[in-house]
Short mmCIF file of C-alpha atoms and ligand atoms in Angstrom, two decimals:
data_model
loop_
_atom_site.label_atom_id
_atom_site.label_comp_id
_atom_site.label_asym_id
_atom_site.label_seq_id
_atom_site.Cartn_x
_atom_site.Cartn_y
_atom_site.Cartn_z
CA MET A 73 3.14 -23.39 -23.50
CA SER A 74 1.88 -25.53 -20.67
CA LYS A 75 3.81 -28.06 -18.69
CA THR A 76 3.92 -30.37 -15.73
CA LEU A 77 4.41 -28.07 -12.78
CA PHE A 78 4.81 -30.51 -9.92
CA LEU A 79 3.05 -33.64 -8.81
CA PRO A 80 2.74 -33.84 -5.03
CA SER A 81 1.38 -37.12 -3.79
CA THR A 82 -1.11 -36.00 -1.14
CA PRO A 83 -3.28 -32.95 -0.40
CA LEU A 84 -0.99 -32.17 2.52
CA ASP A 85 1.99 -32.03 0.19
CA LEU A 86 -0.03 -29.65 -1.93
CA GLN A 87 -0.74 -27.44 1.05
CA ALA A 88 2.90 -27.47 2.11
CA MET A 89 4.00 -26.25 -1.31
CA ARG A 90 3.81 -22.66 -2.34
CA ALA A 91 2.46 -20.79 -5.32
CA PRO A 92 1.88 -17.12 -6.08
CA ARG A 93 -1.15 -15.35 -4.63
CA TYR A 94 -2.02 -14.08 -8.12
CA THR A 95 -3.06 -10.54 -7.39
CA SER A 96 -1.95 -10.00 -10.98
CA TYR A 97 -0.96 -12.11 -13.96
CA PRO A 98 1.86 -12.19 -14.71
CA THR A 99 3.06 -11.65 -11.17
CA ALA A 100 5.39 -8.77 -10.30
CA LEU A 101 8.35 -11.16 -10.70
CA GLN A 102 7.99 -10.67 -14.47
CA PHE A 103 8.09 -6.87 -14.30
CA CYS A 104 11.14 -5.40 -16.04
CA GLU A 105 12.84 -2.06 -16.61
CA GLU A 106 11.94 -2.02 -20.32
CA VAL A 107 8.42 -0.90 -19.37
CA GLY A 108 8.50 2.42 -17.56
CA PRO A 109 6.93 5.85 -17.09
CA THR A 110 6.52 6.61 -20.82
CA ASP A 111 4.53 3.41 -21.38
CA ALA A 112 2.37 4.06 -18.32
CA ILE A 113 1.59 7.65 -19.28
CA GLU A 114 0.76 6.58 -22.85
CA ALA A 115 -1.58 3.90 -21.48
CA LEU A 116 -3.23 6.42 -19.16
CA ARG A 117 -3.76 8.96 -21.95
CA ALA A 118 -5.04 6.26 -24.32
CA SER A 119 -7.50 5.07 -21.67
CA ASN A 120 -9.13 8.51 -21.70
CA ASP A 121 -10.08 7.85 -25.36
CA ASP A 122 -11.83 4.52 -24.73
CA LEU A 123 -15.48 4.58 -25.79
CA VAL A 124 -16.43 4.22 -22.13
CA PRO A 125 -13.30 4.95 -20.07
CA ALA A 126 -12.83 2.57 -17.15
CA PRO A 127 -13.58 3.92 -13.68
CA LEU A 128 -10.58 4.59 -11.46
CA SER A 129 -9.41 2.78 -8.35
CA LEU A 130 -6.75 4.68 -6.39
CA TYR A 131 -4.32 2.87 -4.10
CA LEU A 132 -2.15 4.93 -1.75
CA HIS A 133 0.75 3.28 0.02
CA VAL A 134 1.81 4.65 3.40
CA PRO A 135 5.06 2.83 4.23
CA PHE A 136 5.51 3.90 7.87
CA CYS A 137 5.02 1.78 10.98
CA ARG A 138 5.66 2.57 14.63
CA SER A 139 7.36 -0.78 15.28
CA ASN A 140 8.35 -3.88 13.40
CA CYS A 141 6.12 -6.97 13.38
CA PHE A 142 8.48 -9.88 12.80
CA TYR A 143 6.19 -11.80 10.42
CA CYS A 144 5.56 -8.87 8.09
CA GLY A 145 6.38 -8.95 4.38
CA CYS A 146 5.17 -5.43 3.49
CA THR A 147 7.30 -2.56 2.18
CA ARG A 148 7.64 -0.35 5.27
CA THR A 149 9.94 1.91 7.27
CA VAL A 150 9.83 1.96 11.05
CA THR A 151 9.85 5.56 12.24
CA ARG A 152 8.20 7.93 14.70
CA ASN A 153 9.59 11.00 12.96
CA GLN A 154 6.60 13.19 12.04
CA THR A 155 8.67 15.36 9.69
CA ILE A 156 9.57 12.33 7.56
CA MET A 157 5.93 11.29 7.43
CA SER A 158 4.62 14.79 6.65
CA THR A 159 7.21 15.22 3.88
CA TYR A 160 6.10 11.91 2.39
CA ALA A 161 2.45 12.99 2.60
CA ALA A 162 3.35 16.14 0.66
CA ARG A 163 5.00 13.98 -2.03
CA LEU A 164 1.87 11.80 -2.21
CA CYS A 165 -0.14 14.98 -2.86
CA ASP A 166 2.33 15.99 -5.60
CA GLU A 167 1.93 12.58 -7.20
CA LEU A 168 -1.87 12.79 -7.04
CA VAL A 169 -1.78 16.18 -8.78
CA GLN A 170 0.73 15.04 -11.42
CA ARG A 171 -1.29 11.93 -12.31
CA ALA A 172 -4.51 13.91 -12.52
CA GLU A 173 -2.85 15.94 -15.27
CA ASN A 174 -2.81 12.78 -17.43
CA LEU A 175 -6.46 12.01 -16.86
CA ASP A 176 -9.63 13.50 -18.27
CA ARG A 177 -11.41 15.35 -15.49
CA ASP A 178 -14.61 13.34 -16.00
CA ARG A 179 -13.01 9.96 -15.12
CA ARG A 180 -15.00 8.56 -12.19
CA THR A 181 -13.15 7.36 -9.10
CA VAL A 182 -15.08 4.50 -7.51
CA GLN A 183 -12.54 3.12 -5.06
CA VAL A 184 -9.87 4.63 -2.82
CA HIS A 185 -7.73 2.41 -0.62
CA PHE A 186 -5.02 3.44 1.84
CA GLY A 187 -2.69 0.54 2.61
CA GLY A 188 0.72 0.10 4.10
CA GLY A 189 2.65 0.05 6.29
CA THR A 190 0.29 1.72 8.68
CA PRO A 191 -1.86 4.49 7.17
CA ASN A 192 -3.13 5.50 10.63
CA HIS A 193 0.46 6.18 11.70
CA LEU A 194 0.32 9.33 9.52
CA PRO A 195 -0.52 12.48 11.45
CA ASP A 196 -4.24 13.30 11.10
CA ALA A 197 -3.51 16.61 9.37
CA ASP A 198 -1.50 14.80 6.67
CA LEU A 199 -4.24 12.24 6.10
CA GLU A 200 -6.73 15.10 5.77
CA ARG A 201 -4.48 16.91 3.30
CA ILE A 202 -4.13 13.81 1.10
CA VAL A 203 -7.88 13.16 1.10
CA GLY A 204 -8.47 16.85 0.28
CA THR A 205 -6.11 16.56 -2.70
CA ILE A 206 -7.98 13.50 -3.97
CA ARG A 207 -11.31 15.33 -3.69
CA GLN A 208 -9.92 18.40 -5.43
CA HIS A 209 -8.32 16.62 -8.40
CA TYR A 210 -10.43 13.49 -8.93
CA ARG A 211 -14.13 13.04 -9.56
CA VAL A 212 -14.94 10.81 -6.60
CA VAL A 213 -18.44 9.26 -6.88
CA SER A 214 -20.74 9.59 -3.89
CA ALA A 215 -20.92 5.79 -3.54
CA VAL A 216 -17.12 5.44 -3.44
CA ASP A 217 -15.61 2.54 -1.50
CA ALA A 218 -13.03 4.30 0.65
CA SER A 219 -11.02 2.02 2.88
CA LEU A 220 -8.28 2.46 5.44
CA GLU A 221 -5.99 -0.21 6.89
CA VAL A 222 -5.46 0.43 10.59
CA ASP A 223 -3.22 -0.80 13.35
CA PRO A 224 -5.45 -0.94 16.46
CA ARG A 225 -2.46 -0.15 18.71
CA LEU A 226 -2.38 3.40 17.33
CA VAL A 227 -6.10 4.22 17.27
CA GLN A 228 -7.26 7.15 19.44
CA ALA A 229 -10.89 7.10 20.63
CA ASN A 230 -11.96 10.04 18.45
CA GLN A 231 -10.18 8.95 15.26
CA PRO A 232 -12.78 6.63 13.72
CA ALA A 233 -15.29 9.52 13.71
CA PHE A 234 -12.61 11.72 12.12
CA TRP A 235 -11.96 9.12 9.41
CA ARG A 236 -15.70 8.91 8.70
CA ARG A 237 -15.83 12.69 8.32
CA LEU A 238 -13.02 12.42 5.76
CA GLY A 239 -15.23 10.01 3.80
CA PHE A 240 -13.78 6.60 4.69
CA ASN A 241 -16.51 3.99 4.93
CA ARG A 242 -14.50 0.74 5.25
CA ILE A 243 -11.92 -0.18 7.77
CA SER A 244 -9.50 -3.09 7.85
CA ILE A 245 -8.01 -4.07 11.20
CA GLY A 246 -4.92 -6.24 11.64
CA VAL A 247 -5.89 -8.80 14.31
CA GLN A 248 -3.66 -11.81 13.42
CA ASP A 249 -4.02 -13.87 16.66
CA VAL A 250 -5.31 -12.88 20.10
CA ASP A 251 -2.95 -15.12 22.10
CA PRO A 252 -0.45 -12.99 24.13
CA ARG A 253 2.32 -15.55 23.66
CA VAL A 254 1.95 -15.54 19.87
CA GLN A 255 1.79 -11.75 19.97
CA ARG A 256 5.06 -11.61 21.90
CA LEU A 257 6.78 -13.92 19.41
CA ILE A 258 5.72 -11.72 16.48
CA ASN A 259 6.44 -8.45 18.35
CA ARG A 260 2.87 -7.21 18.12
CA ILE A 261 1.20 -6.90 21.52
CA GLN A 262 -2.41 -5.81 21.18
CA PRO A 263 -4.85 -6.91 23.88
CA SER A 264 -8.26 -8.03 22.61
CA GLU A 265 -9.91 -5.19 24.55
CA MET A 266 -7.94 -2.73 22.42
CA VAL A 267 -9.17 -4.30 19.17
CA ALA A 268 -12.74 -4.48 20.54
CA ALA A 269 -12.59 -0.77 21.43
CA THR A 270 -11.52 0.04 17.85
CA VAL A 271 -14.40 -2.04 16.49
CA ASP A 272 -16.90 -0.31 18.80
CA ALA A 273 -15.62 3.14 17.84
CA CYS A 274 -15.81 2.29 14.13
CA ARG A 275 -19.36 0.96 14.53
CA ASP A 276 -20.38 4.06 16.49
CA ALA A 277 -18.86 6.24 13.77
CA GLY A 278 -21.00 4.45 11.15
CA PHE A 279 -18.49 2.48 9.08
CA ALA A 280 -20.31 0.37 6.48
CA SER A 281 -17.87 -2.52 6.65
CA ILE A 282 -15.24 -3.77 9.07
CA ASN A 283 -12.62 -6.30 8.02
CA PHE A 284 -10.37 -8.42 10.25
CA ASP A 285 -7.07 -9.76 8.95
CA LEU A 286 -6.04 -13.04 10.60
CA VAL A 287 -2.82 -14.98 10.07
CA TYR A 288 -2.30 -18.71 10.62
CA GLY A 289 1.01 -20.55 10.71
CA LEU A 290 2.59 -17.98 13.07
CA PRO A 291 5.24 -18.89 15.66
CA GLY A 292 3.78 -20.40 18.82
CA GLN A 293 0.34 -20.68 17.28
CA THR A 294 -1.72 -23.75 18.16
CA LEU A 295 -5.26 -24.88 17.53
CA ASP A 296 -6.04 -23.56 21.04
CA SER A 297 -4.81 -20.06 20.20
CA ILE A 298 -6.73 -20.18 16.92
CA ASN A 299 -9.79 -21.32 18.88
CA ALA A 300 -9.51 -18.27 21.16
CA THR A 301 -9.03 -16.02 18.13
CA MET A 302 -12.15 -17.44 16.49
CA ASP A 303 -14.15 -16.94 19.71
CA PHE A 304 -13.10 -13.30 19.58
CA VAL A 305 -14.00 -13.01 15.86
CA GLU A 306 -17.44 -14.48 16.56
CA GLN A 307 -18.02 -11.98 19.38
CA GLN A 308 -16.99 -9.01 17.25
CA ARG A 309 -18.64 -10.27 14.06
CA PRO A 310 -16.76 -8.19 11.47
CA ASP A 311 -18.36 -8.00 8.01
CA ARG A 312 -15.31 -9.53 6.36
CA VAL A 313 -12.46 -11.75 7.48
CA ALA A 314 -9.27 -12.48 5.57
CA ALA A 315 -7.21 -15.45 6.82
CA PHE A 316 -3.70 -15.47 5.39
CA GLY A 317 -1.10 -18.21 5.73
CA TYR A 318 2.21 -16.95 7.11
CA ALA A 319 5.08 -17.42 4.63
CA HIS A 320 8.46 -17.75 6.36
CA LEU A 321 11.05 -16.26 4.00
CA PRO A 322 13.86 -14.99 6.25
CA GLU A 323 16.35 -14.97 3.33
CA ARG A 324 14.28 -12.25 1.65
CA LEU A 325 12.63 -10.58 4.68
CA PRO A 326 15.22 -9.72 7.36
CA ALA A 327 12.62 -9.01 10.11
CA GLN A 328 11.59 -12.67 9.95
CA ARG A 329 15.05 -13.71 11.11
CA ALA A 330 13.83 -12.98 14.64
CA ILE A 331 11.49 -15.96 14.22
CA ASN A 332 13.01 -19.35 14.91
CA ARG A 333 11.81 -21.88 12.35
CA ALA A 334 11.36 -24.39 15.19
CA TRP A 335 8.59 -22.20 16.67
CA LEU A 336 6.46 -22.56 13.54
CA PRO A 337 3.62 -25.07 13.30
CA ASP A 338 4.35 -27.91 10.90
CA PRO A 339 2.46 -28.26 7.56
CA GLN A 340 -0.14 -30.62 9.05
CA ALA A 341 -0.87 -28.21 11.90
CA ARG A 342 -1.07 -25.28 9.44
CA PHE A 343 -3.54 -27.22 7.33
CA ARG A 344 -5.67 -28.00 10.37
CA MET A 345 -5.58 -24.33 11.43
CA ARG A 346 -6.71 -23.17 8.02
CA ASN A 347 -9.52 -25.69 7.95
CA TYR A 348 -10.55 -24.88 11.52
CA ILE A 349 -10.76 -21.13 10.77
CA GLU A 350 -12.86 -21.89 7.71
CA SER A 351 -15.22 -24.27 9.54
CA ARG A 352 -15.76 -21.82 12.42
CA LEU A 353 -16.51 -18.95 10.05
CA ILE A 354 -18.88 -20.98 7.90
CA ALA A 355 -20.67 -22.24 11.04
CA ALA A 356 -20.98 -18.61 12.15
CA GLY A 357 -22.78 -17.70 8.92
CA TYR A 358 -19.91 -16.37 6.79
CA VAL A 359 -19.61 -17.14 3.07
CA ALA A 360 -16.22 -18.56 2.01
CA ILE A 361 -14.88 -16.47 -0.87
CA GLY A 362 -12.05 -17.55 -3.11
CA LEU A 363 -8.73 -18.31 -1.56
CA ASP A 364 -8.80 -16.81 1.90
CA HIS A 365 -11.70 -14.38 2.35
CA PHE A 366 -14.99 -14.73 4.21
CA ALA A 367 -17.90 -12.29 4.33
CA LEU A 368 -21.31 -12.04 5.92
CA PRO A 369 -24.07 -12.58 3.33
CA THR A 370 -25.06 -8.91 3.75
CA ASP A 371 -21.61 -7.70 2.67
CA THR A 372 -21.04 -6.60 -0.94
CA LEU A 373 -18.12 -9.02 -1.31
CA ALA A 374 -20.40 -11.99 -0.58
CA GLN A 375 -23.01 -10.57 -2.94
CA ALA A 376 -20.44 -10.11 -5.74
CA PHE A 377 -19.27 -13.69 -5.17
CA ALA A 378 -22.86 -15.00 -5.42
CA GLU A 379 -23.45 -12.98 -8.59
CA GLY A 380 -20.17 -14.11 -10.21
CA THR A 381 -18.84 -10.53 -10.39
CA LEU A 382 -16.06 -10.94 -7.84
CA HIS A 383 -12.72 -9.62 -9.08
CA ARG A 384 -9.13 -9.83 -7.93
CA ASN A 385 -6.45 -7.15 -8.05
CA PHE A 386 -3.39 -5.98 -6.10
CA GLN A 387 -5.50 -5.34 -3.00
CA GLY A 388 -6.94 -8.88 -3.08
CA TYR A 389 -10.62 -9.61 -3.72
CA THR A 390 -12.76 -6.68 -4.77
CA THR A 391 -16.22 -5.88 -6.07
CA HIS A 392 -14.81 -3.36 -8.56
CA ALA A 393 -14.17 -5.17 -11.83
CA GLY A 394 -12.72 -3.41 -14.85
CA CYS A 395 -11.13 -0.40 -13.11
CA ASP A 396 -7.92 1.26 -14.14
CA ILE A 397 -5.84 1.11 -10.97
CA ILE A 398 -3.47 3.94 -10.16
CA GLY A 399 -0.95 3.36 -7.39
CA PHE A 400 0.58 6.21 -5.40
CA GLY A 401 3.51 6.07 -3.05
CA VAL A 402 6.57 3.84 -2.83
CA SER A 403 6.21 0.28 -4.17
CA SER A 404 2.61 0.80 -5.31
CA ILE A 405 1.53 -0.86 -8.56
CA SER A 406 -0.64 0.69 -11.25
CA ARG A 407 -2.51 -1.19 -13.91
CA VAL A 408 -3.97 0.59 -16.92
CA GLY A 409 -5.31 -1.64 -19.69
CA ARG A 410 -2.49 -4.04 -20.53
CA VAL A 411 0.26 -2.09 -18.78
CA PHE A 412 1.47 -2.74 -15.22
CA ALA A 413 3.84 -0.25 -13.58
CA GLN A 414 5.43 -0.37 -10.14
CA ASN A 415 6.79 2.67 -8.31
CA THR A 416 10.26 2.63 -6.81
CA LYS A 417 10.54 1.29 -3.25
CA ALA A 418 13.19 3.85 -2.23
CA LEU A 419 11.88 6.96 -0.46
CA ASP A 420 14.68 9.20 -1.84
CA ASP A 421 14.21 8.05 -5.45
CA TYR A 422 10.47 8.50 -5.08
CA ALA A 423 10.82 12.10 -3.88
CA SER A 424 13.41 13.10 -6.48
CA ALA A 425 11.39 11.67 -9.40
CA LEU A 426 8.38 13.69 -8.29
CA GLU A 427 10.51 16.84 -7.98
CA ARG A 428 11.48 16.27 -11.63
CA HIS A 429 7.78 15.90 -12.40
CA GLU A 430 8.29 12.25 -13.40
CA TRP A 431 6.13 9.23 -12.58
CA PRO A 432 8.45 7.38 -10.12
CA ILE A 433 8.10 4.04 -11.89
CA GLU A 434 10.91 1.54 -11.57
CA ARG A 435 9.64 -1.35 -13.67
CA GLY A 436 6.58 -2.68 -15.40
CA TYR A 437 5.08 -5.10 -17.85
CA ARG A 438 2.94 -5.06 -20.99
CA GLN A 439 0.59 -8.04 -21.42
CA SER A 440 0.40 -10.06 -24.65
CA ASP A 441 -2.81 -11.68 -25.92
CA GLU A 442 -1.69 -14.99 -24.40
CA ASP A 443 -1.04 -13.27 -21.04
CA ARG A 444 -4.56 -11.86 -21.17
CA LEU A 445 -6.05 -15.27 -21.87
CA ARG A 446 -4.07 -16.86 -19.04
CA GLU A 447 -5.01 -13.98 -16.75
CA ARG A 448 -8.70 -14.55 -17.44
CA VAL A 449 -8.33 -18.25 -16.58
CA ILE A 450 -6.21 -17.68 -13.45
CA MET A 451 -8.35 -14.86 -12.06
CA GLY A 452 -11.54 -16.80 -12.82
CA LEU A 453 -10.19 -19.77 -10.87
CA MET A 454 -8.96 -17.57 -8.00
CA CYS A 455 -12.46 -16.07 -7.78
CA HIS A 456 -13.88 -19.61 -7.84
CA ARG A 457 -15.86 -18.86 -10.99
CA PRO A 458 -16.56 -21.17 -13.95
CA VAL A 459 -14.09 -20.43 -16.77
CA ASP A 460 -15.44 -20.88 -20.28
CA LEU A 461 -12.41 -21.93 -22.33
CA VAL A 462 -14.44 -22.03 -25.56
CA ASN A 463 -15.49 -18.40 -25.25
CA LEU A 464 -12.00 -17.33 -24.27
CA SER A 465 -10.53 -19.17 -27.30
CA ARG A 466 -12.92 -17.30 -29.56
CA HIS A 467 -12.20 -13.96 -27.91
CA TYR A 468 -8.40 -14.20 -28.04
CA GLN A 469 -8.18 -16.26 -31.26
CA LEU A 470 -6.14 -18.86 -29.36
CA ASP A 471 -7.03 -22.50 -28.75
CA ALA A 472 -7.29 -22.52 -24.95
CA GLU A 473 -8.00 -26.24 -24.64
CA GLU A 474 -4.89 -27.06 -26.67
CA LEU A 475 -2.80 -24.44 -24.84
CA PHE A 476 -3.83 -25.87 -21.49
CA ALA A 477 -3.91 -29.59 -22.36
CA ASP A 478 -0.95 -30.36 -20.07
CA ALA A 479 -2.34 -28.19 -17.27
CA LEU A 480 -5.66 -30.00 -17.42
CA ASP A 481 -3.88 -33.39 -17.39
CA ASN A 482 -1.84 -32.27 -14.36
CA LEU A 483 -4.97 -31.28 -12.50
CA HIS A 484 -6.34 -34.78 -12.96
CA ALA A 485 -3.05 -36.33 -11.95
CA ILE A 486 -2.53 -34.42 -8.70
CA ALA A 487 -5.84 -35.34 -7.09
CA PRO A 488 -7.46 -38.66 -6.21
CA ARG A 489 -10.09 -39.69 -8.79
CA THR A 490 -12.74 -39.63 -6.06
CA ARG A 491 -11.97 -36.05 -5.01
CA PRO A 492 -11.00 -34.11 -8.14
CA LEU A 493 -9.82 -30.54 -7.62
CA THR A 494 -11.40 -29.31 -10.85
CA SER A 495 -13.98 -30.38 -13.39
CA CYS A 496 -14.05 -29.54 -17.11
CA HIS A 497 -17.24 -30.21 -19.08
CA ASP A 498 -18.03 -28.79 -22.52
CA GLY A 499 -14.99 -26.54 -22.25
CA VAL A 500 -16.08 -25.02 -18.91
CA LEU A 501 -13.45 -25.36 -16.20
CA GLU A 502 -14.47 -25.17 -12.54
CA VAL A 503 -12.80 -25.65 -9.17
CA THR A 504 -14.64 -28.21 -7.03
CA GLU A 505 -15.26 -27.79 -3.30
CA ALA A 506 -12.36 -30.19 -2.67
CA GLY A 507 -10.16 -27.90 -4.75
CA ARG A 508 -10.88 -24.68 -2.86
CA PRO A 509 -7.97 -24.92 -0.36
CA TYR A 510 -5.62 -25.33 -3.33
CA LEU A 511 -6.73 -22.44 -5.53
CA ARG A 512 -3.21 -21.02 -5.81
CA LEU A 513 -1.74 -24.33 -6.85
CA ILE A 514 -4.53 -24.98 -9.34
CA ALA A 515 -4.10 -21.50 -10.82
CA ALA A 516 -0.34 -22.01 -10.99
CA GLN A 517 -0.85 -24.79 -13.54
CA PHE A 518 -1.90 -22.09 -16.04
CA ASP A 519 1.05 -19.79 -15.35
CA ALA A 520 3.47 -19.78 -18.28
CA TYR A 521 6.25 -18.14 -16.27
CA LEU A 522 6.43 -20.30 -13.18
CA ASN A 523 9.58 -22.37 -12.92
CA THR A 524 8.89 -25.87 -14.21
CA THR A 525 10.84 -27.44 -11.37
CA PRO A 526 9.96 -25.32 -8.34
CA SER A 527 11.57 -26.00 -5.02
CA LYS A 528 9.45 -26.18 -1.89
CA SER A 529 11.16 -23.06 -0.56
CA SER A 530 10.40 -20.92 -3.61
CA LEU A 531 6.61 -21.30 -3.63
CA ALA A 532 4.06 -20.16 -1.01
CA VAL A 533 0.50 -21.30 -0.08
S1 LIG B 760 2.23 -5.95 10.00
FE1 LIG B 760 1.50 -3.87 9.60
S2 LIG B 760 2.11 -2.72 11.44
FE2 LIG B 760 3.31 -4.60 11.46
S3 LIG B 760 5.26 -4.07 10.44
FE3 LIG B 760 3.88 -4.91 8.88
S4 LIG B 760 2.86 -3.17 7.95
FE4 LIG B 760 3.76 -2.50 9.90
#
């Protein structure tokens, strides 16, 4: 089933509208209580019997932060209570051990990612204990990608070397915007010198890759503040940069109520900011990757993009295609074969499920053949890769060109004839350069579950 999604009249209207980020298809909005722990454990056990079992990617969610950034949409708890954090770390270790019981010991772990929240808010001893549990119960390959998201405001001078000793080789630093006024409005004061010191310490410690997260569309942000931020990025030259658009959803995210809508840049200014960030990064030698990522040509993400092996999952763009993903901690999402499963977001429910020796899953989803076909199209587009509809039709025994006839018509209709967003020749669908800023909206045309009459407030660029 395809349909007319929406027909904005100009590219700016397109940019102002919102669509899912598609870190999965279907998105988590489709997850339901009918798919739960039993389905996930069955999928995990069945995956052991695959001819060549998929490698494992482990995601660990640390939901604690020292203070509240007003723009944030993550699942987190603001606390400085070390007992709460250490108790949670112990539960994470329990969960790691319990999941390992469902997995053959020879399954290779190729990726470990600690996200949050603020993973570096955990006491060092707890981080060490969790990493030790992973090493004891999982077969971690020597070339593992092990990444840690860090808040530079909490980094002690000796910590990057400690993280390297634990085996982390990638670091992701939340930078957002260097302007003090913007930082005040989002309740996240972090002088540039502090971020630069973290970068220096990580380089000295020998991290293979440093990522900066930037955000545009924040309160008080202007092209001047973005200009200063890009000067800083150029000086520091991280291997990767992710530039996310701020989504103002105060109805759903109470912390955002501290942000007055009048302080936000309008859609035109947002669009200019996004384009300015992109032009500065490209001029500085970065490769633009998919929706919102940039990488130096020496970085594996840029190489995967060039080779057409880029992949997208719950952590965003990744070089690790075809992994079974196992999420640990509150709100984390696992994906094994066709089954998605999301852990509960409540700390108490999480702990009590683990005490009962149960996978603390709250809801999930099992993909159909049509979901799989749509997922291949959507993820291919999000990775800015040609999508061969003929091959996909053959593989899934479904007529993709017929299924997507309306979607393809819409794509022609929403762009000027001189600057099409996509091209489709001999059944191969591709996003054009003009289409790159609109990847989410293009991908949304192939989403069977998106409301056919979306409101501007329900969708996000
Ligand atoms: S942006 Fe990061 S540090 Fe700030 S509240 Fe969100 S998760 Fe915590």
